[in-house]
mmCIF file of N, CA and C in Angstrom:
data_model
loop_
_atom_site.group_PDB
_atom_site.id
_atom_site.type_symbol
_atom_site.label_atom_id
_atom_site.label_comp_id
_atom_site.label_asym_id
_atom_site.label_seq_id
_atom_site.Cartn_x
_atom_site.Cartn_y
_atom_site.Cartn_z
ATOM 1 N N UNK A 182 -14.019 31.148 -72.002
ATOM 2 C CA UNK A 182 -14.160 31.167 -72.708
ATOM 3 C C UNK A 182 -14.397 32.562 -73.576
ATOM 4 N N UNK A 183 -14.472 31.921 -74.582
ATOM 5 C CA UNK A 183 -14.397 33.288 -75.451
ATOM 6 C C UNK A 183 -16.085 33.476 -76.038
ATOM 7 N N UNK A 184 -15.496 35.011 -75.504
ATOM 8 C CA UNK A 184 -17.181 35.606 -75.521
ATOM 9 C C UNK A 184 -16.918 35.658 -77.421
ATOM 10 N N UNK A 185 -18.400 35.820 -77.932
ATOM 11 C CA UNK A 185 -18.338 36.170 -79.012
ATOM 12 C C UNK A 185 -17.638 37.117 -80.128
ATOM 13 N N UNK A 186 -17.771 38.018 -79.227
ATOM 14 C CA UNK A 186 -17.016 39.827 -79.768
ATOM 15 C C UNK A 186 -15.145 39.463 -79.712
ATOM 16 N N UNK A 187 -15.554 38.459 -78.645
ATOM 17 C CA UNK A 187 -14.421 37.933 -78.405
ATOM 18 C C UNK A 187 -13.092 37.204 -79.805
ATOM 19 N N UNK A 188 -14.561 36.776 -80.083
ATOM 20 C CA UNK A 188 -14.041 35.231 -81.572
ATOM 21 C C UNK A 188 -14.208 36.268 -82.846
ATOM 22 N N UNK A 189 -15.062 36.871 -83.415
ATOM 23 C CA UNK A 189 -15.644 38.230 -83.848
ATOM 24 C C UNK A 189 -14.138 38.711 -84.275
ATOM 25 N N UNK A 190 -13.931 39.095 -83.202
ATOM 26 C CA UNK A 190 -12.469 40.336 -83.084
ATOM 27 C C UNK A 190 -11.112 39.992 -83.816
ATOM 28 N N UNK A 191 -10.964 38.391 -82.964
ATOM 29 C CA UNK A 191 -10.194 37.349 -83.694
ATOM 30 C C UNK A 191 -9.864 37.528 -84.699
ATOM 31 N N UNK A 192 -11.061 37.097 -85.061
ATOM 32 C CA UNK A 192 -11.374 36.467 -87.597
ATOM 33 C C UNK A 192 -11.218 37.132 -88.148
ATOM 34 N N UNK A 193 -11.236 39.023 -87.473
ATOM 35 C CA UNK A 193 -10.826 40.251 -88.450
ATOM 36 C C UNK A 193 -9.966 40.139 -88.980
ATOM 37 N N UNK A 194 -9.494 40.350 -87.025
ATOM 38 C CA UNK A 194 -8.150 40.952 -87.604
ATOM 39 C C UNK A 194 -6.850 39.652 -88.424
ATOM 40 N N UNK A 195 -6.961 38.300 -87.837
ATOM 41 C CA UNK A 195 -6.570 37.332 -89.061
ATOM 42 C C UNK A 195 -6.669 37.821 -90.632
ATOM 43 N N UNK A 196 -7.788 38.933 -90.987
ATOM 44 C CA UNK A 196 -8.945 38.991 -92.680
ATOM 45 C C UNK A 196 -7.814 40.394 -92.908
ATOM 46 N N UNK A 197 -7.544 40.936 -91.729
ATOM 47 C CA UNK A 197 -6.916 42.620 -91.611
ATOM 48 C C UNK A 197 -5.562 42.488 -91.564
ATOM 49 N N UNK A 198 -4.563 41.958 -91.459
ATOM 50 C CA UNK A 198 -3.407 42.156 -90.669
ATOM 51 C C UNK A 198 -3.202 43.585 -91.178
ATOM 52 N N UNK A 199 -2.394 44.131 -90.445
ATOM 53 C CA UNK A 199 -2.733 45.773 -90.581
ATOM 54 C C UNK A 199 -2.933 47.223 -90.348
ATOM 55 N N UNK A 200 -4.407 46.186 -90.360
ATOM 56 C CA UNK A 200 -5.390 47.539 -89.879
ATOM 57 C C UNK A 200 -5.511 47.199 -87.847
ATOM 58 N N UNK A 201 -6.133 48.693 -87.555
ATOM 59 C CA UNK A 201 -5.604 49.109 -86.323
ATOM 60 C C UNK A 201 -7.005 48.347 -85.537
ATOM 61 N N UNK A 202 -6.078 47.437 -84.251
ATOM 62 C CA UNK A 202 -7.389 46.419 -83.402
ATOM 63 C C UNK A 202 -8.836 47.015 -82.772
ATOM 64 N N UNK A 203 -8.558 48.659 -82.728
ATOM 65 C CA UNK A 203 -8.883 49.105 -81.916
ATOM 66 C C UNK A 203 -10.832 49.441 -83.247
ATOM 67 N N UNK A 204 -9.871 49.794 -84.187
ATOM 68 C CA UNK A 204 -11.155 50.220 -85.706
ATOM 69 C C UNK A 204 -11.271 48.875 -84.872
ATOM 70 N N UNK A 205 -11.390 47.501 -85.150
ATOM 71 C CA UNK A 205 -11.320 45.779 -85.635
ATOM 72 C C UNK A 205 -12.392 46.076 -84.949
ATOM 73 N N UNK A 206 -12.257 46.474 -83.753
ATOM 74 C CA UNK A 206 -12.907 46.145 -81.899
ATOM 75 C C UNK A 206 -14.326 46.944 -82.294
ATOM 76 N N UNK A 207 -14.116 47.869 -82.912
ATOM 77 C CA UNK A 207 -15.562 49.011 -83.398
ATOM 78 C C UNK A 207 -16.789 47.902 -83.907
ATOM 79 N N UNK A 208 -15.776 47.239 -85.300
ATOM 80 C CA UNK A 208 -16.560 47.000 -86.516
ATOM 81 C C UNK A 208 -17.616 45.751 -85.356
ATOM 82 N N UNK A 209 -16.739 45.186 -84.543
ATOM 83 C CA UNK A 209 -17.718 44.019 -84.099
ATOM 84 C C UNK A 209 -18.221 44.457 -82.862
ATOM 85 N N UNK A 210 -18.123 45.144 -82.865
ATOM 86 C CA UNK A 210 -19.237 45.328 -81.413
ATOM 87 C C UNK A 210 -18.876 46.003 -80.451
ATOM 88 N N UNK A 211 -17.996 46.437 -80.119
ATOM 89 C CA UNK A 211 -17.168 46.881 -78.718
ATOM 90 C C UNK A 211 -17.542 48.447 -79.168
ATOM 91 N N UNK A 212 -17.497 49.258 -77.215
ATOM 92 C CA UNK A 212 -18.268 50.597 -77.571
ATOM 93 C C UNK A 212 -16.718 50.813 -78.180
ATOM 94 N N UNK A 213 -16.650 52.613 -78.499
ATOM 95 C CA UNK A 213 -16.261 53.224 -78.972
ATOM 96 C C UNK A 213 -14.662 53.488 -77.436
ATOM 97 N N UNK A 214 -15.662 53.773 -76.583
ATOM 98 C CA UNK A 214 -14.245 53.995 -75.504
ATOM 99 C C UNK A 214 -14.012 52.602 -75.148
ATOM 100 N N UNK A 215 -14.423 51.182 -75.035
ATOM 101 C CA UNK A 215 -13.709 50.048 -74.910
ATOM 102 C C UNK A 215 -12.288 49.920 -75.736
ATOM 103 N N UNK A 216 -12.743 50.606 -77.266
ATOM 104 C CA UNK A 216 -11.706 50.274 -78.755
ATOM 105 C C UNK A 216 -10.605 50.816 -78.235
ATOM 106 N N UNK A 217 -10.464 51.642 -77.163
ATOM 107 C CA UNK A 217 -9.331 53.067 -76.844
ATOM 108 C C UNK A 217 -8.310 52.534 -76.231
ATOM 109 N N UNK A 218 -8.642 50.752 -75.953
ATOM 110 C CA UNK A 218 -7.926 50.417 -74.978
ATOM 111 C C UNK A 218 -7.962 48.535 -75.147
ATOM 112 N N UNK A 219 -7.037 48.278 -76.579
ATOM 113 C CA UNK A 219 -7.805 47.556 -77.019
ATOM 114 C C UNK A 219 -6.625 46.122 -76.166
ATOM 115 N N UNK A 220 -5.423 46.369 -76.014
ATOM 116 C CA UNK A 220 -4.741 45.866 -74.926
ATOM 117 C C UNK A 220 -5.732 45.044 -73.575
ATOM 118 N N UNK A 221 -6.917 45.692 -73.421
ATOM 119 C CA UNK A 221 -7.560 44.857 -72.594
ATOM 120 C C UNK A 221 -8.357 43.116 -73.377
ATOM 121 N N UNK A 222 -9.063 44.023 -74.864
ATOM 122 C CA UNK A 222 -8.717 42.629 -75.498
ATOM 123 C C UNK A 222 -8.561 41.618 -75.864
ATOM 124 N N UNK A 223 -7.062 42.246 -75.728
ATOM 125 C CA UNK A 223 -5.438 41.193 -75.833
ATOM 126 C C UNK A 223 -5.190 40.695 -74.616
ATOM 127 N N UNK A 224 -5.342 41.303 -73.670
ATOM 128 C CA UNK A 224 -4.355 40.209 -72.554
ATOM 129 C C UNK A 224 -6.193 39.541 -72.049
ATOM 130 N N UNK A 225 -6.733 39.824 -72.219
ATOM 131 C CA UNK A 225 -8.161 38.894 -71.787
ATOM 132 C C UNK A 225 -8.011 36.575 -72.218
ATOM 133 N N UNK A 226 -8.513 36.681 -71.560
ATOM 134 C CA UNK A 226 -8.325 34.680 -71.685
ATOM 135 C C UNK A 226 -8.860 34.620 -71.918
ATOM 136 N N UNK A 227 -10.072 34.692 -73.449
ATOM 137 C CA UNK A 227 -10.933 34.845 -74.621
ATOM 138 C C UNK A 227 -10.065 34.682 -75.708
ATOM 139 N N UNK A 228 -9.493 36.292 -75.508
ATOM 140 C CA UNK A 228 -8.434 36.281 -76.371
ATOM 141 C C UNK A 228 -7.020 35.698 -77.064
ATOM 142 N N UNK A 229 -6.768 35.073 -75.640
ATOM 143 C CA UNK A 229 -5.316 34.598 -76.117
ATOM 144 C C UNK A 229 -5.913 33.816 -75.741
ATOM 145 N N UNK A 230 -7.082 32.527 -75.885
ATOM 146 C CA UNK A 230 -6.711 31.031 -75.583
ATOM 147 C C UNK A 230 -6.966 31.333 -77.446
ATOM 148 N N UNK A 231 -8.537 31.979 -78.245
ATOM 149 C CA UNK A 231 -8.382 31.940 -79.234
ATOM 150 C C UNK A 231 -7.109 32.390 -80.457
ATOM 151 N N UNK A 232 -6.023 33.138 -80.226
ATOM 152 C CA UNK A 232 -4.743 32.892 -80.361
ATOM 153 C C UNK A 232 -4.369 31.282 -80.820
ATOM 154 N N UNK A 233 -4.283 30.600 -79.487
ATOM 155 C CA UNK A 233 -3.145 29.222 -79.119
ATOM 156 C C UNK A 233 -3.941 28.272 -79.790
ATOM 157 N N UNK A 234 -5.605 28.647 -80.319
ATOM 158 C CA UNK A 234 -6.347 27.453 -81.298
ATOM 159 C C UNK A 234 -6.118 27.668 -82.320
ATOM 160 N N UNK A 235 -5.813 28.809 -83.185
ATOM 161 C CA UNK A 235 -5.469 29.325 -83.972
ATOM 162 C C UNK A 235 -4.068 29.000 -84.447
ATOM 163 N N UNK A 236 -3.333 28.092 -83.535
ATOM 164 C CA UNK A 236 -1.366 27.857 -83.228
ATOM 165 C C UNK A 236 -0.752 29.145 -83.493
ATOM 166 N N UNK A 237 -0.706 30.350 -82.908
ATOM 167 C CA UNK A 237 0.314 31.342 -82.292
ATOM 168 C C UNK A 237 -0.112 31.368 -80.858
ATOM 169 N N UNK A 238 0.944 30.098 -80.807
ATOM 170 C CA UNK A 238 1.843 29.122 -79.164
ATOM 171 C C UNK A 238 2.661 30.181 -79.012
ATOM 172 N N UNK A 239 2.987 30.053 -77.826
ATOM 173 C CA UNK A 239 4.011 31.281 -77.192
ATOM 174 C C UNK A 239 5.466 30.740 -78.081
ATOM 175 N N UNK A 240 5.075 29.744 -78.295
ATOM 176 C CA UNK A 240 6.284 28.746 -78.714
ATOM 177 C C UNK A 240 6.775 28.867 -80.511
ATOM 178 N N UNK A 241 5.736 29.267 -80.790
ATOM 179 C CA UNK A 241 5.735 29.420 -82.266
ATOM 180 C C UNK A 241 7.147 30.981 -82.494
ATOM 181 N N UNK A 242 5.997 31.915 -81.354
ATOM 182 C CA UNK A 242 6.372 33.261 -81.725
ATOM 183 C C UNK A 242 7.578 33.279 -81.632
ATOM 184 N N UNK A 243 8.980 32.758 -79.943
ATOM 185 C CA UNK A 243 9.608 32.543 -79.403
ATOM 186 C C UNK A 243 11.221 32.010 -80.567
ATOM 187 N N UNK A 244 10.132 30.678 -80.810
ATOM 188 C CA UNK A 244 10.906 29.964 -82.438
ATOM 189 C C UNK A 244 10.996 30.792 -83.450
ATOM 190 N N UNK A 245 10.035 31.616 -84.358
ATOM 191 C CA UNK A 245 10.419 32.309 -85.282
ATOM 192 C C UNK A 245 11.700 33.644 -84.877
ATOM 193 N N UNK A 246 11.169 33.964 -84.286
ATOM 194 C CA UNK A 246 12.130 34.979 -83.145
ATOM 195 C C UNK A 246 13.307 34.881 -82.679
ATOM 196 N N UNK A 247 13.531 33.395 -82.691
ATOM 197 C CA UNK A 247 15.397 33.234 -82.374
ATOM 198 C C UNK A 247 15.407 32.658 -83.921
ATOM 199 N N UNK A 248 14.897 32.548 -84.458
ATOM 200 C CA UNK A 248 15.359 31.645 -86.277
ATOM 201 C C UNK A 248 15.573 33.260 -86.955
ATOM 202 N N UNK A 249 14.819 34.474 -86.595
ATOM 203 C CA UNK A 249 15.115 36.118 -88.055
ATOM 204 C C UNK A 249 16.254 36.197 -86.113
ATOM 205 N N UNK A 250 16.832 35.946 -85.822
ATOM 206 C CA UNK A 250 17.976 36.955 -85.347
ATOM 207 C C UNK A 250 18.950 35.923 -85.695
ATOM 208 N N UNK A 251 18.883 34.198 -85.947
ATOM 209 C CA UNK A 251 20.203 33.764 -85.944
ATOM 210 C C UNK A 251 20.560 33.667 -87.075
ATOM 211 N N UNK A 252 19.607 34.094 -88.006
ATOM 212 C CA UNK A 252 19.732 34.149 -89.494
ATOM 213 C C UNK A 252 20.108 35.739 -90.067
ATOM 214 N N UNK A 253 20.428 36.584 -89.199
ATOM 215 C CA UNK A 253 20.587 38.137 -89.218
ATOM 216 C C UNK A 253 21.503 38.073 -88.954
ATOM 217 N N UNK A 254 22.470 37.262 -88.625
ATOM 218 C CA UNK A 254 23.545 38.381 -87.857
ATOM 219 C C UNK A 254 24.287 39.934 -88.364
ATOM 220 N N UNK A 255 23.853 40.447 -89.081
ATOM 221 C CA UNK A 255 24.038 42.180 -89.027
ATOM 222 C C UNK A 255 23.262 43.011 -88.819
ATOM 223 N N UNK A 256 22.123 42.530 -88.647
ATOM 224 C CA UNK A 256 20.782 43.075 -89.360
ATOM 225 C C UNK A 256 19.630 42.191 -88.618
ATOM 226 N N UNK A 257 19.812 42.526 -86.932
ATOM 227 C CA UNK A 257 19.240 41.898 -86.304
ATOM 228 C C UNK A 257 18.625 42.740 -85.009
ATOM 229 N N UNK A 258 18.333 44.122 -84.997
ATOM 230 C CA UNK A 258 18.697 45.172 -83.999
ATOM 231 C C UNK A 258 16.698 44.871 -83.391
ATOM 232 N N UNK A 259 16.114 44.438 -84.987
ATOM 233 C CA UNK A 259 15.234 45.086 -83.918
ATOM 234 C C UNK A 259 14.456 43.612 -83.040
ATOM 235 N N UNK A 260 14.712 42.177 -84.123
ATOM 236 C CA UNK A 260 14.702 41.067 -83.376
ATOM 237 C C UNK A 260 15.292 41.010 -82.248
ATOM 238 N N UNK A 261 16.205 41.187 -81.430
ATOM 239 C CA UNK A 261 17.066 41.535 -80.814
ATOM 240 C C UNK A 261 15.920 42.129 -79.421
ATOM 241 N N UNK A 262 16.191 43.470 -80.156
ATOM 242 C CA UNK A 262 15.192 44.973 -79.407
ATOM 243 C C UNK A 262 13.326 44.002 -79.124
ATOM 244 N N UNK A 263 12.849 43.435 -79.901
ATOM 245 C CA UNK A 263 11.811 42.422 -79.499
ATOM 246 C C UNK A 263 11.762 41.572 -78.371
ATOM 247 N N UNK A 264 13.137 40.523 -78.764
ATOM 248 C CA UNK A 264 13.703 39.517 -77.335
ATOM 249 C C UNK A 264 13.622 40.150 -76.145
ATOM 250 N N UNK A 265 14.175 40.867 -75.664
ATOM 251 C CA UNK A 265 14.413 41.325 -74.558
ATOM 252 C C UNK A 265 13.405 42.503 -74.094
ATOM 253 N N UNK A 266 12.361 42.481 -74.909
ATOM 254 C CA UNK A 266 11.671 43.434 -75.110
ATOM 255 C C UNK A 266 9.801 41.987 -73.795
ATOM 256 N N UNK A 267 10.678 40.641 -74.627
ATOM 257 C CA UNK A 267 9.803 39.251 -74.105
ATOM 258 C C UNK A 267 10.078 39.450 -72.549
ATOM 259 N N UNK A 268 11.425 39.465 -72.595
ATOM 260 C CA UNK A 268 12.039 38.686 -71.583
ATOM 261 C C UNK A 268 11.745 39.394 -70.329
ATOM 262 N N UNK A 269 11.274 40.654 -71.010
ATOM 263 C CA UNK A 269 11.035 41.755 -69.345
ATOM 264 C C UNK A 269 12.689 42.669 -69.319
ATOM 265 N N UNK A 270 13.288 42.270 -69.877
ATOM 266 C CA UNK A 270 15.199 42.824 -69.881
ATOM 267 C C UNK A 270 15.653 43.634 -70.932
ATOM 268 N N UNK A 271 14.355 45.267 -70.941
ATOM 269 C CA UNK A 271 14.773 46.226 -71.481
ATOM 270 C C UNK A 271 13.407 46.720 -70.863
ATOM 271 N N UNK A 272 14.179 48.096 -70.612
ATOM 272 C CA UNK A 272 14.260 49.147 -69.483
ATOM 273 C C UNK A 272 13.768 50.650 -70.508
ATOM 274 N N UNK A 273 12.416 50.848 -70.998
ATOM 275 C CA UNK A 273 12.238 52.293 -71.445
ATOM 276 C C UNK A 273 12.410 53.093 -70.843
ATOM 277 N N UNK A 274 13.482 54.305 -71.111
ATOM 278 C CA UNK A 274 14.290 55.033 -70.277
ATOM 279 C C UNK A 274 13.118 56.717 -70.336
ATOM 280 N N UNK A 275 12.731 56.714 -71.436
ATOM 281 C CA UNK A 275 11.507 57.078 -71.147
ATOM 282 C C UNK A 275 10.492 57.232 -70.004
ATOM 283 N N UNK A 276 9.620 56.361 -69.727
ATOM 284 C CA UNK A 276 9.029 55.913 -68.797
ATOM 285 C C UNK A 276 8.938 56.404 -67.756
ATOM 286 N N UNK A 277 10.761 56.888 -67.063
ATOM 287 C CA UNK A 277 10.843 57.021 -65.926
ATOM 288 C C UNK A 277 11.357 58.643 -66.371
ATOM 289 N N UNK A 278 10.662 59.573 -66.658
ATOM 290 C CA UNK A 278 11.347 60.883 -67.204
ATOM 291 C C UNK A 278 9.664 61.183 -66.620
ATOM 292 N N UNK A 279 10.217 62.463 -65.818
ATOM 293 C CA UNK A 279 8.871 62.950 -65.621
ATOM 294 C C UNK A 279 9.071 64.367 -65.964
ATOM 295 N N UNK A 280 8.423 64.534 -67.185
ATOM 296 C CA UNK A 280 7.824 65.912 -68.328
ATOM 297 C C UNK A 280 7.057 66.573 -68.137
#
């Protein structure tokens, strides 16, 4: 079950697309330290449940991605890259560098 902070974050996020999630998290009451890792929120069961309830389902996202790929035969690099990431088939070589 989603917490009140999760509900507020999702509501604020849907109203303010394009704003950093960490900033929105601070506005709804998350600690600054917690807001530095928004992935913890987005990976939570409550957040995922709220997205599903609002219609942001895996099927919707995949269907939209496939449609974008099909309608852009000459300019679809970003969509294909996202598809590979979704399928966990894209390897970021920079992650393997010991810099």
